[in-house]
Tab-separated table of C-alpha atoms in Angstrom:
chain	number	residue	atom	x	y	z
F	1	MET	CA	84.470	187.856	107.853
F	2	ILE	CA	85.428	185.915	110.980
F	3	LYS	CA	88.580	186.717	112.951
F	4	VAL	CA	90.724	183.772	114.056
F	5	TYR	CA	93.420	183.467	116.722
F	6	THR	CA	95.646	180.380	116.476
F	7	GLN	CA	98.210	178.576	118.610
F	8	SER	CA	99.926	175.488	117.230
F	9	LEU	CA	102.166	173.846	119.815
F	10	GLY	CA	104.729	171.104	119.399
F	11	CYS	CA	106.087	169.677	116.166
F	12	PRO	CA	105.700	170.680	112.487
F	13	LYS	CA	103.259	167.799	112.011
F	14	ASN	CA	100.868	169.639	114.320
F	15	LEU	CA	101.398	172.832	112.363
F	16	VAL	CA	100.380	171.106	109.124
F	17	ASP	CA	97.231	169.781	110.820
F	18	THR	CA	96.460	173.321	111.957
F	19	GLU	CA	97.016	174.742	108.472
F	20	HIS	CA	94.626	172.177	106.997
F	21	VAL	CA	91.915	172.919	109.531
F	22	LEU	CA	92.278	176.648	108.952
F	23	GLY	CA	91.973	175.977	105.232
F	24	SER	CA	88.526	174.557	105.888
F	25	LEU	CA	87.411	177.974	107.167
F	26	GLY	CA	88.024	179.667	103.832
F	27	ASP	CA	88.708	183.411	104.008
F	28	PHE	CA	89.224	184.859	107.471
F	29	ILE	CA	91.227	187.531	109.264
F	30	ALA	CA	94.093	186.253	111.404
F	31	VAL	CA	94.484	188.214	114.642
F	32	ASP	CA	97.236	188.291	117.272
F	33	ASP	CA	95.060	189.370	120.190
F	34	LEU	CA	92.819	186.845	121.929
F	35	GLU	CA	90.247	189.472	122.797
F	36	ASP	CA	89.738	190.329	119.107
F	37	ALA	CA	89.034	186.742	117.976
F	38	ASP	CA	85.710	185.262	116.963
F	39	VAL	CA	87.312	181.808	116.752
F	40	VAL	CA	90.207	180.600	118.922
F	41	PHE	CA	92.012	177.471	117.738
F	42	VAL	CA	94.604	175.653	119.873
F	43	ASN	CA	96.469	172.579	118.611
F	44	THR	CA	98.157	170.935	121.571
F	45	CYS	CA	101.215	168.772	122.229
F	46	ALA	CA	101.469	166.115	124.948
F	47	PHE	CA	104.489	164.029	123.949
F	48	ILE	CA	106.212	164.653	127.300
F	49	GLN	CA	105.110	166.168	130.593
F	50	SER	CA	106.618	169.574	129.905
F	51	ALA	CA	104.614	169.710	126.662
F	52	VAL	CA	101.462	168.717	128.568
F	53	GLU	CA	102.033	171.590	130.984
F	54	GLU	CA	102.577	174.057	128.138
F	55	SER	CA	99.379	172.901	126.425
F	56	VAL	CA	97.332	173.141	129.614
F	57	SER	CA	98.654	176.660	130.223
F	58	ALA	CA	97.719	177.675	126.684
F	59	ILE	CA	94.160	176.378	127.084
F	60	VAL	CA	93.736	178.073	130.464
F	61	GLU	CA	95.020	181.344	129.004
F	62	VAL	CA	92.548	181.097	126.156
F	63	ALA	CA	89.675	180.225	128.471
F	64	THR	CA	90.362	183.161	130.785
F	65	GLN	CA	91.433	185.869	128.330
F	66	ALA	CA	89.360	185.289	125.206
F	67	SER	CA	86.179	187.234	124.616
F	68	GLU	CA	83.022	185.709	126.089
F	69	ASP	CA	81.647	185.507	122.546
F	70	SER	CA	84.650	183.604	121.156
F	71	PHE	CA	84.211	180.057	119.881
F	72	ILE	CA	87.064	178.002	121.348
F	73	ILE	CA	88.371	174.875	119.610
F	74	VAL	CA	91.057	172.560	121.032
F	75	CYS	CA	92.624	169.561	119.296
F	76	GLY	CA	95.874	167.624	119.181
F	77	CYS	CA	97.876	165.278	121.333
F	78	LEU	CA	96.594	166.506	124.694
F	79	VAL	CA	93.085	165.502	123.650
F	80	GLY	CA	94.376	162.191	122.354
F	81	ARG	CA	96.242	161.442	125.559
F	82	TYR	CA	93.629	162.412	128.160
F	83	GLY	CA	90.335	162.284	126.301
F	84	VAL	CA	87.463	164.723	125.863
F	85	SER	CA	85.539	163.509	128.895
F	86	GLU	CA	88.306	164.357	131.349
F	87	LEU	CA	89.427	167.596	129.702
F	88	SER	CA	85.939	169.032	129.229
F	89	LYS	CA	85.347	168.763	132.978
F	90	GLU	CA	88.497	170.759	133.649
F	91	VAL	CA	87.911	173.427	130.990
F	92	PRO	CA	84.180	173.713	130.231
F	93	GLU	CA	84.792	176.978	128.369
F	94	VAL	CA	86.047	175.029	125.327
F	95	ASP	CA	83.264	174.774	122.739
F	96	LEU	CA	84.685	172.046	120.508
F	97	TRP	CA	87.195	169.286	121.285
F	98	LEU	CA	88.630	167.492	118.254
F	99	GLU	CA	89.778	163.963	119.004
F	100	THR	CA	92.778	162.423	117.283
F	101	LYS	CA	90.673	159.451	116.173
F	102	ASP	CA	88.672	161.927	114.052
F	103	ILE	CA	91.684	163.620	112.480
F	104	ASP	CA	90.488	162.743	108.966
F	105	ASN	CA	87.468	164.951	109.581
F	106	TRP	CA	88.879	167.802	111.645
F	107	GLY	CA	88.364	170.285	108.819
F	108	ALA	CA	84.749	169.249	108.246
F	109	LEU	CA	83.947	169.191	111.975
F	110	THR	CA	85.488	172.615	112.505
F	111	ALA	CA	83.768	174.217	109.532
F	112	ALA	CA	80.368	172.758	110.475
F	113	ALA	CA	80.663	173.875	114.112
F	114	VAL	CA	81.759	177.421	113.210
F	115	GLN	CA	78.989	177.781	110.634
F	116	GLU	CA	76.358	176.606	113.105
F	117	HIS	CA	77.632	178.781	115.951
F	118	PHE	CA	77.778	181.997	113.929
F	119	GLY	CA	74.966	181.226	111.509
F	120	ILE	CA	77.152	181.923	108.494
F	121	GLU	CA	78.210	180.172	105.287
F	122	LEU	CA	81.979	179.798	105.061
F	123	SER	CA	83.728	180.643	101.794
F	124	ALA	CA	85.664	177.362	101.433
F	125	LYS	CA	84.192	175.247	98.637
F	126	GLU	CA	85.215	171.949	100.226
F	127	LYS	CA	85.078	171.429	103.970
F	128	ARG	CA	86.743	168.033	104.294
F	129	SER	CA	90.229	167.643	105.695
F	130	PHE	CA	92.918	165.377	104.257
F	131	LEU	CA	92.731	161.598	104.682
F	132	TYR	CA	95.109	159.219	106.441
F	133	LYS	CA	93.218	156.174	105.238
F	134	ASN	CA	93.854	154.054	102.186
F	135	THR	CA	90.337	153.898	100.761
F	136	ASN	CA	88.643	154.086	97.402
F	137	ALA	CA	86.697	157.128	98.493
F	138	GLU	CA	86.743	160.289	96.406
F	139	ILE	CA	89.948	162.238	97.024
F	140	PRO	CA	89.092	165.472	98.860
F	141	VAL	CA	90.031	168.869	97.529
F	142	MET	CA	92.988	170.201	99.499
F	143	HIS	CA	92.709	173.466	101.384
F	144	ARG	CA	95.496	174.803	103.540
F	145	ARG	CA	96.244	178.157	105.161
F	146	LEU	CA	100.047	178.307	104.946
F	147	SER	CA	101.788	179.997	107.885
F	148	THR	CA	105.473	179.530	107.053
F	149	GLY	CA	105.942	182.250	104.453
F	150	PRO	CA	106.985	181.921	100.810
F	151	SER	CA	110.256	180.008	101.194
F	152	TYR	CA	109.277	176.599	102.581
F	153	ALA	CA	106.389	174.438	103.685
F	154	TRP	CA	106.071	171.239	105.666
F	155	LEU	CA	104.475	168.299	103.877
F	156	LYS	CA	103.073	165.797	106.367
F	157	ILE	CA	103.103	162.382	104.706
F	158	GLY	CA	101.937	160.103	107.520
F	159	GLU	CA	100.037	159.935	110.784
F	160	GLY	CA	100.720	157.799	113.863
F	161	CYS	CA	103.628	155.424	114.415
F	162	ARG	CA	104.353	151.761	113.746
F	163	HIS	CA	107.064	151.466	116.403
F	164	ASN	CA	106.715	150.811	120.127
F	165	CYS	CA	109.622	152.580	121.788
F	166	SER	CA	109.417	152.058	125.542
F	167	PHE	CA	109.673	155.784	126.369
F	168	CYS	CA	107.173	157.096	123.818
F	169	THR	CA	103.484	157.988	124.080
F	170	ILE	CA	102.888	158.676	120.370
F	171	PRO	CA	101.406	155.281	119.315
F	172	PHE	CA	98.894	155.536	122.168
F	173	ILE	CA	98.023	159.135	121.338
F	174	ARG	CA	98.068	159.093	117.530
F	175	GLY	CA	97.481	155.431	116.694
F	176	ALA	CA	99.165	153.122	114.205
F	177	TYR	CA	101.081	154.458	111.229
F	178	ARG	CA	98.983	155.495	108.217
F	179	SER	CA	100.563	156.809	105.035
F	180	VAL	CA	98.847	159.695	103.298
F	181	ASP	CA	97.996	158.562	99.761
F	182	LYS	CA	100.271	160.074	97.117
F	183	GLU	CA	97.153	160.981	95.143
F	184	ILE	CA	96.497	163.463	97.943
F	185	LEU	CA	100.091	164.486	98.677
F	186	VAL	CA	101.229	165.257	95.136
F	187	PRO	CA	98.385	167.730	94.352
F	188	GLU	CA	98.971	169.353	97.741
F	189	ALA	CA	102.694	169.666	97.023
F	190	LYS	CA	101.963	171.065	93.559
F	191	MET	CA	99.596	173.612	95.081
F	192	LEU	CA	102.337	174.731	97.478
F	193	VAL	CA	105.024	174.936	94.807
F	194	ASP	CA	102.729	176.686	92.336
F	195	GLY	CA	102.065	179.191	95.116
F	196	GLY	CA	105.760	180.064	95.247
F	197	VAL	CA	107.135	177.688	97.885
F	198	LYS	CA	110.726	176.761	96.989
F	199	GLU	CA	111.454	174.073	99.599
F	200	LEU	CA	109.294	171.173	100.750
F	201	VAL	CA	110.180	169.481	104.029
F	202	LEU	CA	108.662	166.009	104.385
F	203	VAL	CA	107.628	165.068	107.917
F	204	ALA	CA	105.971	162.139	109.675
F	205	GLN	CA	106.712	160.237	112.852
F	206	ASP	CA	108.826	158.028	110.559
F	207	VAL	CA	109.222	159.325	107.009
F	208	THR	CA	110.958	156.110	105.922
F	209	ALA	CA	107.796	154.159	106.804
F	210	TRP	CA	105.755	155.866	104.088
F	211	GLY	CA	104.179	153.340	101.719
F	212	SER	CA	104.802	150.349	103.994
F	213	ASP	CA	101.044	150.045	104.568
F	214	SER	CA	100.077	150.328	100.902
F	215	ALA	CA	100.847	148.996	97.462
F	216	ASP	CA	103.618	151.588	97.118
F	217	LYS	CA	105.776	149.578	99.568
F	218	ASP	CA	108.327	152.324	100.182
F	219	LEU	CA	109.054	156.033	99.839
F	220	ARG	CA	110.399	156.044	96.285
F	221	PRO	CA	107.099	156.245	94.334
F	222	LEU	CA	106.161	159.382	96.253
F	223	LEU	CA	109.587	160.948	95.804
F	224	ASP	CA	109.454	160.261	92.049
F	225	LYS	CA	106.346	162.451	91.822
F	226	LEU	CA	107.703	165.199	94.068
F	227	PHE	CA	111.084	165.520	92.376
F	228	ALA	CA	109.241	165.970	89.063
F	229	LEU	CA	107.396	169.107	90.238
F	230	ASP	CA	108.283	172.175	88.191
F	231	GLY	CA	109.371	175.046	90.409
F	232	LEU	CA	110.532	172.911	93.334
F	233	GLU	CA	114.094	173.865	94.265
F	234	ARG	CA	114.690	171.867	97.432
F	235	LEU	CA	113.339	168.679	98.985
F	236	ARG	CA	114.311	167.834	102.569
F	237	LEU	CA	113.476	164.685	104.521
F	238	MET	CA	113.035	164.844	108.302
F	239	TYR	CA	112.493	162.095	110.918
F	240	LEU	CA	114.296	159.258	109.146
F	241	TYR	CA	114.399	156.170	111.344
F	242	PRO	CA	117.781	154.367	111.316
F	243	ALA	CA	116.246	151.061	110.207
F	244	GLY	CA	114.795	152.778	107.158
F	245	MET	CA	118.157	154.009	105.866
F	246	THR	CA	118.639	151.104	103.491
F	247	ASP	CA	121.101	150.773	100.628
F	248	THR	CA	118.129	150.814	98.265
F	249	LEU	CA	116.855	154.181	99.525
F	250	LEU	CA	120.309	155.752	99.789
F	251	ASN	CA	121.259	154.713	96.278
F	252	TYR	CA	117.964	156.153	95.015
F	253	LEU	CA	118.617	159.460	96.786
F	254	LYS	CA	122.166	159.577	95.434
F	255	GLU	CA	120.749	159.518	91.904
F	256	ALA	CA	117.903	161.967	92.667
F	257	GLY	CA	119.675	165.129	91.537
F	258	ASP	CA	120.213	168.617	92.946
F	259	LYS	CA	116.725	169.050	94.380
F	260	PHE	CA	117.480	166.571	97.161
F	261	MET	CA	119.228	168.139	100.123
F	262	PRO	CA	121.879	165.648	101.406
F	263	TYR	CA	120.727	166.303	104.957
F	264	PHE	CA	119.773	163.316	107.098
F	265	ASP	CA	117.736	163.855	110.246
F	266	ILE	CA	117.947	160.515	112.080
F	267	PRO	CA	116.710	160.238	115.700
F	268	LEU	CA	119.272	157.740	117.010
F	269	GLN	CA	118.311	158.384	120.685
F	270	HIS	CA	121.428	156.634	122.046
F	271	ALA	CA	124.675	154.942	120.997
F	272	HIS	CA	124.963	152.034	123.418
F	273	GLU	CA	123.337	148.785	122.331
F	274	ASP	CA	122.112	147.972	125.862
F	275	ILE	CA	120.226	151.247	126.187
F	276	LEU	CA	118.866	151.048	122.637
F	277	ALA	CA	117.513	147.577	123.407
F	278	GLN	CA	115.886	148.855	126.609
F	279	MET	CA	114.375	151.694	124.614
F	280	GLY	CA	112.834	149.206	122.192
F	281	ARG	CA	114.266	151.040	119.235
F	282	PRO	CA	113.611	149.531	115.779
F	283	PHE	CA	117.378	149.659	115.158
F	284	ALA	CA	118.924	148.467	118.434
F	285	GLN	CA	122.377	147.946	116.942
F	286	ASN	CA	125.630	149.799	116.651
F	287	PRO	CA	124.661	153.261	115.283
F	288	ASP	CA	128.078	153.520	113.618
F	289	LEU	CA	126.682	151.169	110.979
F	290	VAL	CA	123.987	153.683	109.988
F	291	VAL	CA	126.423	156.589	109.870
F	292	GLU	CA	128.937	154.626	107.825
F	293	ARG	CA	126.254	153.551	105.354
F	294	ILE	CA	125.026	157.102	104.792
F	295	ARG	CA	128.518	158.489	104.360
F	296	ARG	CA	129.362	155.734	101.902
F	297	TYR	CA	126.743	157.210	99.565
F	298	PHE	CA	127.035	160.852	100.729
F	299	PRO	CA	130.578	161.526	102.025
F	300	ASP	CA	129.761	165.180	102.751
F	301	ALA	CA	126.253	164.646	104.137
F	302	ALA	CA	124.961	166.827	106.951
F	303	LEU	CA	123.781	164.616	109.797
F	304	ARG	CA	121.278	165.691	112.414
F	305	THR	CA	120.107	163.599	115.360
F	306	THR	CA	118.539	163.616	118.809
F	307	PHE	CA	119.596	161.750	121.931
F	308	ILE	CA	117.992	160.937	125.265
F	309	VAL	CA	120.286	160.898	128.290
F	310	GLY	CA	119.456	159.505	131.702
F	311	PHE	CA	117.291	156.683	130.417
F	312	PRO	CA	116.552	154.093	133.148
F	313	GLY	CA	119.653	151.994	133.746
F	314	GLU	CA	122.036	154.364	131.945
F	315	THR	CA	125.400	154.150	133.708
F	316	ASP	CA	128.523	156.247	133.343
F	317	LYS	CA	129.828	153.553	130.983
F	318	HIS	CA	126.742	153.854	128.772
F	319	PHE	CA	127.009	157.629	128.715
F	320	ASP	CA	130.736	157.509	127.922
F	321	ARG	CA	129.936	155.397	124.862
F	322	LEU	CA	127.404	158.017	123.748
F	323	PHE	CA	129.810	160.897	124.406
F	324	ASN	CA	132.613	159.245	122.432
F	325	PHE	CA	130.209	158.430	119.593
F	326	VAL	CA	129.168	162.088	119.291
F	327	ASP	CA	132.801	163.201	119.454
F	328	LYS	CA	133.729	160.781	116.672
F	329	THR	CA	130.708	161.237	114.393
F	330	ARG	CA	130.620	165.049	114.359
F	331	PHE	CA	126.988	165.804	113.662
F	332	HIS	CA	126.152	169.067	111.944
F	333	GLN	CA	123.142	169.442	114.243
F	334	MET	CA	122.109	167.656	117.423
F	335	GLY	CA	119.468	167.900	120.143
F	336	VAL	CA	119.713	166.303	123.587
F	337	PHE	CA	116.837	165.622	125.988
F	338	ALA	CA	116.975	164.577	129.612
F	339	TYR	CA	114.719	161.530	129.931
F	340	GLU	CA	111.246	162.229	131.312
F	341	GLN	CA	109.337	159.455	133.100
F	342	GLU	CA	106.086	159.416	131.137
F	343	GLU	CA	102.998	157.851	132.662
F	344	GLY	CA	101.687	154.946	130.612
F	345	THR	CA	105.025	153.985	129.040
F	346	LYS	CA	107.060	150.845	129.709
F	347	ALA	CA	110.129	152.879	130.609
F	348	ALA	CA	108.300	154.687	133.400
F	349	LEU	CA	108.070	151.392	135.300
F	350	MET	CA	111.656	150.298	134.719
F	351	PRO	CA	114.037	149.994	137.681
F	352	ASN	CA	117.193	152.065	138.084
F	353	GLN	CA	115.687	155.438	137.261
F	354	VAL	CA	118.453	158.040	136.964
F	355	GLU	CA	118.558	161.064	139.287
F	356	GLN	CA	117.428	164.336	137.736
F	357	ARG	CA	120.703	166.123	138.508
F	358	VAL	CA	122.640	163.366	136.731
F	359	LYS	CA	120.368	163.541	133.691
F	360	GLU	CA	120.732	167.297	133.435
F	361	ALA	CA	124.514	167.160	133.907
F	362	ARG	CA	124.850	164.595	131.121
F	363	ARG	CA	122.636	166.663	128.844
F	364	ASP	CA	124.702	169.790	129.461
F	365	GLU	CA	127.982	167.932	128.935
F	366	LEU	CA	126.839	166.508	125.629
F	367	MET	CA	125.487	169.828	124.401
F	368	GLN	CA	128.743	171.575	125.311
F	369	LEU	CA	130.603	169.037	123.185
F	370	GLN	CA	128.173	169.597	120.319
F	371	ALA	CA	128.592	173.375	120.543
F	372	GLU	CA	132.330	172.950	120.041
F	373	ILE	CA	131.809	170.542	117.135
F	374	SER	CA	129.269	172.810	115.477
F	375	GLU	CA	131.541	175.817	115.766
F	376	GLU	CA	134.408	173.878	114.170
F	377	ILE	CA	132.217	172.584	111.325
F	378	LEU	CA	130.849	176.045	110.535
F	379	GLU	CA	134.353	177.533	110.481
F	380	GLU	CA	135.033	175.322	107.456
F	381	TYR	CA	132.468	177.343	105.487
F	382	LEU	CA	134.126	180.711	106.148
F	383	GLY	CA	134.855	182.466	102.853
F	384	ARG	CA	132.745	180.094	100.779
F	385	ARG	CA	130.037	181.246	98.385
F	386	MET	CA	126.822	179.356	99.128
F	387	SER	CA	123.170	179.255	98.119
F	388	VAL	CA	120.911	180.632	100.834
F	389	ILE	CA	117.125	180.523	100.867
F	390	ILE	CA	115.590	183.649	102.422
F	391	ASP	CA	112.904	182.848	105.007
F	392	ARG	CA	112.031	186.247	106.419
F	393	GLU	CA	113.195	189.767	107.163
F	394	HIS	CA	114.808	190.225	110.556
F	395	GLU	CA	112.287	191.481	113.105
F	396	GLU	CA	114.558	194.186	114.564
F	397	TRP	CA	117.153	195.080	111.920
F	398	PRO	CA	115.852	196.552	108.633
F	399	GLY	CA	117.840	195.269	105.679
F	400	LEU	CA	118.930	192.121	107.497
F	401	TYR	CA	117.338	188.798	106.541
F	402	VAL	CA	117.171	185.326	108.032
F	403	GLY	CA	117.851	182.395	105.748
F	404	ARG	CA	119.221	178.871	105.539
F	405	THR	CA	121.886	176.960	103.667
F	406	TRP	CA	121.351	173.373	102.482
F	407	PHE	CA	122.372	171.953	105.864
F	408	GLN	CA	120.020	174.121	107.925
F	409	ALA	CA	116.436	172.903	108.330
F	410	PRO	CA	113.740	175.378	109.401
F	411	ASP	CA	112.995	175.900	113.102
F	412	VAL	CA	115.296	173.195	114.501
F	413	ASP	CA	118.765	174.203	113.258
F	414	GLY	CA	120.989	177.240	113.158
F	415	ILE	CA	120.307	180.046	110.689
F	416	THR	CA	122.164	182.293	108.276
F	417	TYR	CA	121.936	186.058	108.740
F	418	ILE	CA	122.188	187.654	105.334
F	419	SER	CA	122.408	191.197	104.047
F	420	ALA	CA	122.977	192.820	100.684
F	421	PRO	CA	124.840	195.940	99.566
F	422	GLU	CA	122.776	199.009	98.768
F	423	GLY	CA	120.882	198.565	95.528
F	424	GLU	CA	120.879	194.761	95.701
F	425	GLU	CA	117.333	193.585	96.344
F	426	ILE	CA	116.580	190.421	98.296
F	427	ALA	CA	113.266	189.231	99.686
F	428	PRO	CA	111.702	186.236	101.451
F	429	GLY	CA	111.292	183.286	99.108
F	430	MET	CA	114.380	184.056	97.050
F	431	ILE	CA	117.410	181.788	96.786
F	432	VAL	CA	120.558	183.882	96.541
F	433	GLU	CA	124.284	183.294	96.294
F	434	ALA	CA	126.161	184.799	99.226
F	435	ASP	CA	129.647	184.851	100.736
F	436	ILE	CA	130.013	183.509	104.274
F	437	THR	CA	131.781	186.339	106.121
F	438	GLU	CA	131.510	185.140	109.730
F	439	THR	CA	130.711	181.939	111.617
F	440	GLN	CA	129.386	181.412	115.132
F	441	GLU	CA	128.562	178.380	117.293
F	442	TYR	CA	125.400	177.543	115.396
F	443	ASP	CA	124.819	180.397	112.928
F	444	LEU	CA	126.392	181.893	109.827
F	445	ILE	CA	126.644	185.491	108.620
F	446	ALA	CA	126.656	186.127	104.873
F	447	LEU	CA	126.734	188.946	102.347
F	448	VAL	CA	125.161	188.837	98.904
């Protein structure tokens, strides 16, 4: 049986791609040491320059530390951004480069290459990966090597992006938006839920765009099928573009029932109309309108967002508008990024680039405000009894577990530390009722 070492960098969408490719290999032994691996698989990120640097470092590490007999495979956004021709010259030790234009066939290409290299027959019955095309072709059998444990799984519902934000490289790297057919997604989701997964987290570059390129038209036909799955306890939607938060969708979600987590992850990116217009955002209007609309349907919704500070032309007046918006809106969760001047984007060529020290100062100021807001919001949950999904056992403290409440998404938000009195058994994958005994800036502490 082959031994496989894996690195999946960047976003959860990459992780799903990695899990699908690994599924094409059938049974294998996962190893943590490069030197022990027969196959080394690296899925890269290249959204911004810091991600490019991290991906390059990972490939160099693999090339220099892996066994001479290892078969090295590299895929992902770095390959999509710079191309195989250029990268293969820099790192000739890589045996197989998977291009983003071939993403529909990554599983088949990987399985075929590994079989040929080692002269073996892999155990997977079906070697094809999932499709991002709307075709009449036979639907492939889904295979996926889940890496997130028994509590949750990401469900990637689309590839590419239909927007053209002036700061973003994704449309160039990943191509136009393509919805994954629900005839593929629903069996995959059922497979995950039947395997014990309690929470599905839907991801795409824009989840609200699903169905816009097909006869489904919008997200609701897919959600109808997913909400009907027996055994599914939670459904969470990530990456919801502001323009997609329509009255039609919100009213549908309001009537969806307890499986829907009233958690809205909306990348607003800024609050000033001038900067939003310069960014080329699909909703370059007053973001208060989006917030007000959501809270009209879900008064107690948890809102999560991301912002970019220091965008070209951002003045103190623009930043003050953003700061006051955050102070007023009170997001449950928020991320802030200092703008990075990305080669090949419209924004990189814009005048009035902001000094790095100013960008970093604005980022820190906004995050300090958010820390105070988060701490105040979490204090409101002190003493409450809440449902917590258990993700894993704590790495250092036996008997202590890491979980999440309804307003905490995996990987990107705060967590809930949870323990149980002696004799009370809890385990990853369970959903338990627990009392919130302590609150921190971003995390909760609870007792079953």
